[in-house]
Every structure is written in structure tokens, then in C-alpha cells.
């Protein structure tokens, strides 16, 4: 999934969640004074929206887990294939983090 797809998916998810909230609020208002068939119709609509949103969330979670696994496997493979480069990169990052922390502490 590329960045654009992630943004579109995020936007669609937010729209779906907002729709569920709006329908739930409407349902609550309507059920306060009206009973019978209208309540059943609203309840069905809210349940359908909620199911669709939950399914979309599950898909997004599955995709995120798969990406994390693939990244971890690629990192593991790289470290096993090139251990000294991995050590060098880790040391370099450690030095940069140490310098950044030192600079922040000196500013106080």
C-alpha cells in the first residue's frame, strides 16, 4: 500500500466513523420519542454501518501487521547478511542520538 492509498483509506475510515456516530446520534434522538418500525429501520442502518466499519478496520489492521512482519523479516535478513554494516549503522545512530541529547541538555 503506497502513501496515497494509506491516506485515502484513512480518510474513508474517518468518514465511515463519522457516519456511524451521526447515525447513532440520530437513532438515539429518534428512539427517545418514536417507537416501532422507524426505530427498527434506523437500528438496522446503524448496525450495517458499524459492521462495514469494523470490517474495514480489520482489513487495515491485517495490512499493517503484514507490513510490520515483512519489515521485521527484511531487517533480520539484512542483519544476518551484513552484521558489520548493521553494527556500524547502529553505532552511528547511537552517536547522533547522544549528540542530540547532549545538545538539548546544554541548552537548559
Coordinates of C-alpha atoms in Angstrom, one line a residue:
X1 CA 0.0 0.0 0.0
X2 CA 1.5 3.3 -1.0
X3 CA 1.2 6.6 0.9
X4 CA -1.6 7.9 -1.3
X5 CA -3.6 4.7 -0.7
X6 CA -3.0 4.9 3.0
X7 CA -4.2 8.5 3.1
X8 CA -7.3 7.6 1.0
X9 CA -8.0 4.6 3.3
X10 CA -7.5 6.8 6.4
X11 CA -9.9 9.4 5.0
X12 CA -12.5 6.8 4.1
X13 CA -12.2 5.3 7.6
X14 CA -12.7 8.6 9.2
X15 CA -15.8 9.3 7.0
X16 CA -17.2 5.9 8.0
X17 CA -16.7 6.5 11.7
X18 CA -18.2 10.0 11.4
X19 CA -21.2 8.4 9.6
X20 CA -21.6 5.8 12.4
X21 CA -21.5 8.5 15.0
X22 CA -24.0 10.7 13.2
X23 CA -26.4 7.7 12.7
X24 CA -26.1 6.7 16.3
X25 CA -26.9 10.2 17.5
X26 CA -29.9 10.3 15.1
X27 CA -31.0 6.9 16.3
X28 CA -30.8 8.0 19.9
X29 CA -32.8 11.2 19.2
X30 CA -35.5 9.3 17.3
X31 CA -35.8 6.5 19.8
X32 CA -36.4 8.9 22.6
X33 CA -39.9 9.8 21.2
X34 CA -40.7 7.3 18.4
X35 CA -41.0 3.6 18.6
X36 CA -41.9 0.8 16.3
X37 CA -40.9 0.4 12.6
X38 CA -38.9 3.7 12.4
X39 CA -36.6 2.6 15.2
X40 CA -36.0 -0.8 13.7
X41 CA -35.1 0.8 10.3
X42 CA -32.6 3.2 12.0
X43 CA -31.2 0.4 14.1
X44 CA -30.6 -1.8 11.0
X45 CA -28.8 1.1 9.3
X46 CA -26.5 1.7 12.2
X47 CA -25.7 -2.0 12.6
X48 CA -24.8 -2.2 8.9
X49 CA -22.6 0.9 9.1
X50 CA -20.9 -0.5 12.2
X51 CA -20.3 -3.9 10.6
X52 CA -18.8 -2.2 7.5
X53 CA -16.5 0.0 9.6
X54 CA -15.4 -2.9 11.7
X55 CA -14.6 -4.9 8.6
X56 CA -12.6 -2.0 7.1
X57 CA -10.7 -1.6 10.4
X58 CA -9.9 -5.4 10.4
X59 CA -8.5 -5.1 6.9
X60 CA -6.4 -2.1 7.8
X61 CA -5.1 -3.9 10.9
X62 CA -4.3 -7.0 8.9
X63 CA -2.4 -4.9 6.3
X64 CA -0.4 -3.1 9.0
X65 CA 0.5 -6.4 10.7
X66 CA 1.7 -7.9 7.4
X67 CA 3.8 -4.8 6.6
X68 CA 5.4 -5.0 10.1
X69 CA 6.2 -8.6 9.6
X70 CA 7.7 -8.1 6.2
X71 CA 9.8 -5.2 7.6
X72 CA 11.0 -7.2 10.5
X73 CA 11.9 -10.1 8.2
X74 CA 13.8 -7.8 5.8
X75 CA 15.7 -6.2 8.8
X76 CA 16.5 -9.7 10.2
X77 CA 17.8 -10.8 6.8
X78 CA 19.9 -7.7 6.4
X79 CA 21.4 -8.0 9.8
X80 CA 22.3 -11.7 9.2
X81 CA 23.7 -11.0 5.8
X82 CA 25.7 -7.8 6.7
X83 CA 26.3 -7.8 10.5
X84 CA 29.2 -5.3 10.5
X85 CA 27.2 -2.8 8.5
X86 CA 24.3 -3.2 10.9
X87 CA 26.7 -2.6 13.8
X88 CA 28.1 0.4 12.1
X89 CA 24.7 1.9 11.4
X90 CA 23.5 1.2 15.0
X91 CA 26.7 2.9 16.4
X92 CA 26.2 5.9 14.1
X93 CA 22.6 6.3 15.1
X94 CA 23.6 6.0 18.8
X95 CA 26.2 8.7 18.3
X96 CA 23.7 11.0 16.7
X97 CA 21.1 10.4 19.4
X98 CA 23.8 11.0 22.1
X99 CA 24.8 14.3 20.4
X100 CA 21.2 15.4 20.1
X101 CA 20.5 14.7 23.8
X102 CA 23.8 16.4 24.8
X103 CA 22.8 19.5 22.8
X104 CA 19.4 19.6 24.4
X105 CA 20.8 19.3 27.9
X106 CA 23.3 22.0 27.2
X107 CA 20.6 24.4 26.1
X108 CA 18.9 24.3 29.5

